[in-house]
Amino acid sequence: MRGPPRSPDRRHFLRCSAALGFTLCVADAEAQDDPREQRPTAGDRLVLADGSGTPAPLRVGDVLADAGKPIVAVPYDVAGNTLRDGSKLNRLLLLRLAGDASPATQGVVAFSAICTHEACAVSEWSAAEQRLLCPCHFSKFDVRDGGSVVEGPAPRNLPHLPLRLEAGDELVVDGGFSAQPGVRRNA
């Protein structure tokens, strides 16, 4: 007759945890090898994230000032003909702010569309407050202050993506995110 099943000891737990961590790291590295999952790169054009037809670069005029909702966009690598829509971390919110925000891009700013709290989609816009809102846990981000957290459980600012204009008024990625998009887990 057998006794009750043994609970895993500390050594077994650590060995399994290390194996799982290694597997996740390898999976993440493999995902970054897929051009569709690579983060936005300088020179990428921004296109609508609706997946309709041939990607057409967004222009400043496509982003209305103080509109009811931000435009959801993804980066598009023109040279590689690759839409970088393979990861939700590449989804962007485009807003056009009146006043002095980003004069080089005529007020158009880009922020990650993924909350830094639990990776929910940031999808709401309060024009009166000039803030983005995550409807899952009600974190609010001030777009005029670099996406800073002003309310809710989000532990850090919403990453922003620098933009520039080319060909007159096409919105182009001008560098990497200000911080890692999504949730950053401490080891």
mmCIF file of C-alpha atoms in Angstrom:
data_model
loop_
_atom_site.group_PDB
_atom_site.id
_atom_site.type_symbol
_atom_site.label_atom_id
_atom_site.label_comp_id
_atom_site.label_asym_id
_atom_site.label_seq_id
_atom_site.Cartn_x
_atom_site.Cartn_y
_atom_site.Cartn_z
ATOM 1 C CA MET A 1 0.000 0.000 0.000
ATOM 2 C CA ARG A 2 1.344 3.398 -0.957
ATOM 3 C CA GLY A 3 1.286 6.423 1.258
ATOM 4 C CA PRO A 4 -0.030 9.808 0.242
ATOM 5 C CA PRO A 5 1.609 11.337 -2.822
ATOM 6 C CA ARG A 6 4.762 13.292 -2.045
ATOM 7 C CA SER A 7 4.672 16.988 -2.645
ATOM 8 C CA PRO A 8 7.443 18.200 -4.901
ATOM 9 C CA ASP A 9 10.524 19.219 -3.013
ATOM 10 C CA ARG A 10 12.262 22.571 -3.463
ATOM 11 C CA ARG A 11 14.918 21.169 -5.824
ATOM 12 C CA HIS A 12 12.296 19.663 -8.139
ATOM 13 C CA PHE A 13 10.320 22.913 -8.088
ATOM 14 C CA LEU A 14 13.401 24.996 -8.980
ATOM 15 C CA ARG A 15 14.381 22.599 -11.771
ATOM 16 C CA CYS A 16 10.896 22.781 -13.306
ATOM 17 C CA SER A 17 10.776 26.569 -12.918
ATOM 18 C CA ALA A 18 14.134 26.941 -14.671
ATOM 19 C CA ALA A 19 13.010 24.667 -17.512
ATOM 20 C CA LEU A 20 9.793 26.640 -17.940
ATOM 21 C CA GLY A 21 11.687 29.942 -17.884
ATOM 22 C CA PHE A 22 14.122 28.676 -20.517
ATOM 23 C CA THR A 23 11.247 27.491 -22.704
ATOM 24 C CA LEU A 24 9.527 30.876 -22.459
ATOM 25 C CA CYS A 25 12.765 32.717 -23.288
ATOM 26 C CA VAL A 26 13.339 30.530 -26.350
ATOM 27 C CA ALA A 27 9.722 31.035 -27.462
ATOM 28 C CA ASP A 28 10.091 34.809 -27.070
ATOM 29 C CA ALA A 29 13.364 34.812 -29.035
ATOM 30 C CA GLU A 30 11.756 32.754 -31.810
ATOM 31 C CA ALA A 31 8.795 35.156 -31.922
ATOM 32 C CA GLN A 32 11.199 38.083 -32.400
ATOM 33 C CA ASP A 33 12.639 36.256 -35.439
ATOM 34 C CA ASP A 34 9.230 36.530 -37.108
ATOM 35 C CA PRO A 35 9.172 39.940 -38.871
ATOM 36 C CA ARG A 36 5.432 40.258 -38.156
ATOM 37 C CA GLU A 37 6.153 40.177 -34.404
ATOM 38 C CA GLN A 38 9.177 42.471 -34.335
ATOM 39 C CA ARG A 39 8.684 45.785 -32.549
ATOM 40 C CA PRO A 40 8.293 48.958 -34.603
ATOM 41 C CA THR A 41 11.513 50.055 -36.289
ATOM 42 C CA ALA A 42 12.609 53.487 -37.474
ATOM 43 C CA GLY A 43 11.311 53.942 -41.007
ATOM 44 C CA ASP A 44 8.183 51.795 -40.579
ATOM 45 C CA ARG A 45 5.012 53.457 -41.862
ATOM 46 C CA LEU A 46 1.849 53.435 -39.743
ATOM 47 C CA VAL A 47 -1.270 51.829 -41.195
ATOM 48 C CA LEU A 48 -4.754 51.061 -39.904
ATOM 49 C CA ALA A 49 -4.901 47.946 -37.758
ATOM 50 C CA ASP A 50 -8.168 46.745 -39.292
ATOM 51 C CA GLY A 51 -6.457 44.302 -41.690
ATOM 52 C CA SER A 52 -8.392 45.530 -44.696
ATOM 53 C CA GLY A 53 -6.687 45.191 -48.053
ATOM 54 C CA THR A 54 -3.323 46.621 -49.012
ATOM 55 C CA PRO A 55 -1.738 48.673 -46.222
ATOM 56 C CA ALA A 56 -1.955 52.395 -46.982
ATOM 57 C CA PRO A 57 0.281 54.712 -44.948
ATOM 58 C CA LEU A 58 -1.614 56.963 -42.564
ATOM 59 C CA ARG A 59 -1.232 60.695 -43.024
ATOM 60 C CA VAL A 60 -1.516 63.533 -40.535
ATOM 61 C CA GLY A 61 -4.933 64.459 -41.950
ATOM 62 C CA ASP A 62 -6.247 60.948 -41.184
ATOM 63 C CA VAL A 63 -5.891 61.654 -37.458
ATOM 64 C CA LEU A 64 -8.524 64.191 -36.462
ATOM 65 C CA ALA A 65 -7.752 66.654 -33.685
ATOM 66 C CA ASP A 66 -9.434 65.765 -30.387
ATOM 67 C CA ALA A 67 -11.500 63.005 -32.028
ATOM 68 C CA GLY A 68 -13.873 60.785 -30.031
ATOM 69 C CA LYS A 69 -11.544 57.780 -30.180
ATOM 70 C CA PRO A 70 -7.910 57.316 -31.073
ATOM 71 C CA ILE A 71 -6.988 55.570 -34.324
ATOM 72 C CA VAL A 72 -5.620 52.056 -33.821
ATOM 73 C CA ALA A 73 -2.586 51.487 -36.032
ATOM 74 C CA VAL A 74 0.250 49.021 -36.563
ATOM 75 C CA PRO A 75 3.694 49.485 -38.106
ATOM 76 C CA TYR A 76 4.338 48.450 -41.692
ATOM 77 C CA ASP A 77 7.831 47.697 -43.016
ATOM 78 C CA VAL A 78 7.639 48.962 -46.591
ATOM 79 C CA ALA A 79 11.030 47.535 -47.640
ATOM 80 C CA GLY A 80 10.150 44.036 -46.408
ATOM 81 C CA ASN A 81 6.447 44.370 -47.301
ATOM 82 C CA THR A 82 5.681 43.196 -43.757
ATOM 83 C CA LEU A 83 2.759 44.249 -41.632
ATOM 84 C CA ARG A 84 3.972 44.039 -38.019
ATOM 85 C CA ASP A 85 0.639 42.805 -36.685
ATOM 86 C CA GLY A 86 1.795 39.469 -35.253
ATOM 87 C CA SER A 87 1.966 40.774 -31.675
ATOM 88 C CA LYS A 88 -0.600 42.794 -29.771
ATOM 89 C CA LEU A 89 2.338 44.726 -28.302
ATOM 90 C CA ASN A 90 2.724 46.436 -31.701
ATOM 91 C CA ARG A 91 -0.749 47.973 -31.603
ATOM 92 C CA LEU A 92 -0.639 51.759 -31.350
ATOM 93 C CA LEU A 93 -3.051 54.517 -30.497
ATOM 94 C CA LEU A 94 -2.728 57.649 -32.610
ATOM 95 C CA LEU A 95 -4.076 60.963 -31.374
ATOM 96 C CA ARG A 96 -3.814 64.469 -32.707
ATOM 97 C CA LEU A 97 -3.522 66.996 -29.931
ATOM 98 C CA ALA A 98 -4.245 70.663 -30.416
ATOM 99 C CA GLY A 99 -1.715 73.144 -29.121
ATOM 100 C CA ASP A 100 1.975 72.611 -28.579
ATOM 101 C CA ALA A 101 2.180 68.784 -28.476
ATOM 102 C CA SER A 102 4.626 67.382 -31.058
ATOM 103 C CA PRO A 103 4.818 70.333 -33.463
ATOM 104 C CA ALA A 104 7.110 68.300 -35.777
ATOM 105 C CA THR A 105 4.223 65.886 -36.396
ATOM 106 C CA GLN A 106 1.482 68.534 -36.317
ATOM 107 C CA GLY A 107 0.282 67.269 -32.946
ATOM 108 C CA VAL A 108 0.073 63.549 -33.810
ATOM 109 C CA VAL A 109 1.344 61.307 -31.009
ATOM 110 C CA ALA A 110 1.562 57.513 -30.757
ATOM 111 C CA PHE A 111 1.195 55.412 -27.609
ATOM 112 C CA SER A 112 1.148 51.674 -26.965
ATOM 113 C CA ALA A 113 -2.411 50.346 -27.021
ATOM 114 C CA ILE A 114 -1.590 47.845 -24.271
ATOM 115 C CA CYS A 115 -1.959 48.741 -20.592
ATOM 116 C CA THR A 116 1.067 48.337 -18.341
ATOM 117 C CA HIS A 117 -1.085 46.810 -15.589
ATOM 118 C CA GLU A 118 -2.538 43.559 -16.960
ATOM 119 C CA ALA A 119 -1.989 43.974 -20.733
ATOM 120 C CA CYS A 120 -5.608 44.894 -21.462
ATOM 121 C CA ALA A 121 -6.366 47.038 -24.502
ATOM 122 C CA VAL A 122 -6.298 50.753 -23.774
ATOM 123 C CA SER A 123 -9.242 51.794 -25.890
ATOM 124 C CA GLU A 124 -11.038 54.766 -24.414
ATOM 125 C CA TRP A 125 -10.306 58.477 -24.799
ATOM 126 C CA SER A 126 -11.493 61.310 -22.618
ATOM 127 C CA ALA A 127 -11.177 64.446 -24.753
ATOM 128 C CA ALA A 128 -12.142 66.657 -21.804
ATOM 129 C CA GLU A 129 -9.285 65.300 -19.656
ATOM 130 C CA GLN A 130 -6.883 64.596 -22.561
ATOM 131 C CA ARG A 131 -6.382 61.097 -21.173
ATOM 132 C CA LEU A 132 -6.382 57.533 -22.432
ATOM 133 C CA LEU A 133 -8.299 55.010 -20.339
ATOM 134 C CA CYS A 134 -7.960 51.277 -19.871
ATOM 135 C CA PRO A 135 -11.527 50.017 -19.310
ATOM 136 C CA CYS A 136 -10.424 46.795 -17.556
ATOM 137 C CA HIS A 137 -9.146 48.326 -14.307
ATOM 138 C CA PHE A 138 -9.614 52.039 -15.020
ATOM 139 C CA SER A 139 -6.031 53.208 -15.290
ATOM 140 C CA LYS A 140 -5.778 56.662 -16.852
ATOM 141 C CA PHE A 141 -2.803 57.992 -18.796
ATOM 142 C CA ASP A 142 -2.030 61.655 -19.453
ATOM 143 C CA VAL A 143 -1.016 61.982 -23.121
ATOM 144 C CA ARG A 144 0.249 65.540 -22.630
ATOM 145 C CA ASP A 145 2.682 64.272 -19.990
ATOM 146 C CA GLY A 146 4.292 61.401 -21.916
ATOM 147 C CA GLY A 147 1.603 58.854 -21.042
ATOM 148 C CA SER A 148 2.091 59.214 -17.292
ATOM 149 C CA VAL A 149 -0.237 57.276 -14.990
ATOM 150 C CA VAL A 150 -2.657 59.658 -13.288
ATOM 151 C CA GLU A 151 -5.121 57.162 -11.861
ATOM 152 C CA GLY A 152 -5.589 53.423 -11.384
ATOM 153 C CA PRO A 153 -3.364 50.423 -10.742
ATOM 154 C CA ALA A 154 -1.015 50.700 -13.749
ATOM 155 C CA PRO A 155 2.526 50.594 -12.336
ATOM 156 C CA ARG A 156 4.215 52.641 -15.058
ATOM 157 C CA ASN A 157 3.632 55.081 -17.885
ATOM 158 C CA LEU A 158 2.127 54.063 -21.185
ATOM 159 C CA PRO A 159 5.056 53.762 -23.616
ATOM 160 C CA HIS A 160 5.078 56.215 -26.480
ATOM 161 C CA LEU A 161 6.617 55.851 -29.922
ATOM 162 C CA PRO A 162 8.465 58.741 -31.585
ATOM 163 C CA LEU A 163 7.162 59.752 -34.994
ATOM 164 C CA ARG A 164 8.286 61.908 -37.894
ATOM 165 C CA LEU A 165 6.736 62.977 -41.171
ATOM 166 C CA GLU A 166 7.973 61.923 -44.599
ATOM 167 C CA ALA A 167 6.680 62.560 -48.109
ATOM 168 C CA GLY A 168 4.975 65.648 -46.759
ATOM 169 C CA ASP A 169 2.579 64.166 -44.262
ATOM 170 C CA GLU A 170 3.051 60.362 -43.955
ATOM 171 C CA LEU A 171 3.405 59.172 -40.349
ATOM 172 C CA VAL A 172 6.681 57.281 -39.928
ATOM 173 C CA VAL A 173 8.229 55.588 -36.885
ATOM 174 C CA ASP A 174 11.299 57.551 -35.762
ATOM 175 C CA GLY A 175 12.706 55.114 -33.153
ATOM 176 C CA GLY A 176 11.762 52.491 -30.597
ATOM 177 C CA PHE A 177 9.233 52.627 -27.769
ATOM 178 C CA SER A 178 10.120 54.824 -24.792
ATOM 179 C CA ALA A 179 9.804 51.676 -22.627
ATOM 180 C CA GLN A 180 8.822 48.042 -23.026
ATOM 181 C CA PRO A 181 5.142 47.883 -24.006
ATOM 182 C CA GLY A 182 2.719 45.751 -22.003
ATOM 183 C CA VAL A 183 3.338 44.201 -18.609
ATOM 184 C CA ARG A 184 6.902 43.990 -17.338
ATOM 185 C CA ARG A 185 7.258 41.194 -14.819
ATOM 186 C CA ASN A 186 10.138 41.370 -12.349
ATOM 187 C CA ALA A 187 12.282 38.268 -12.104
#
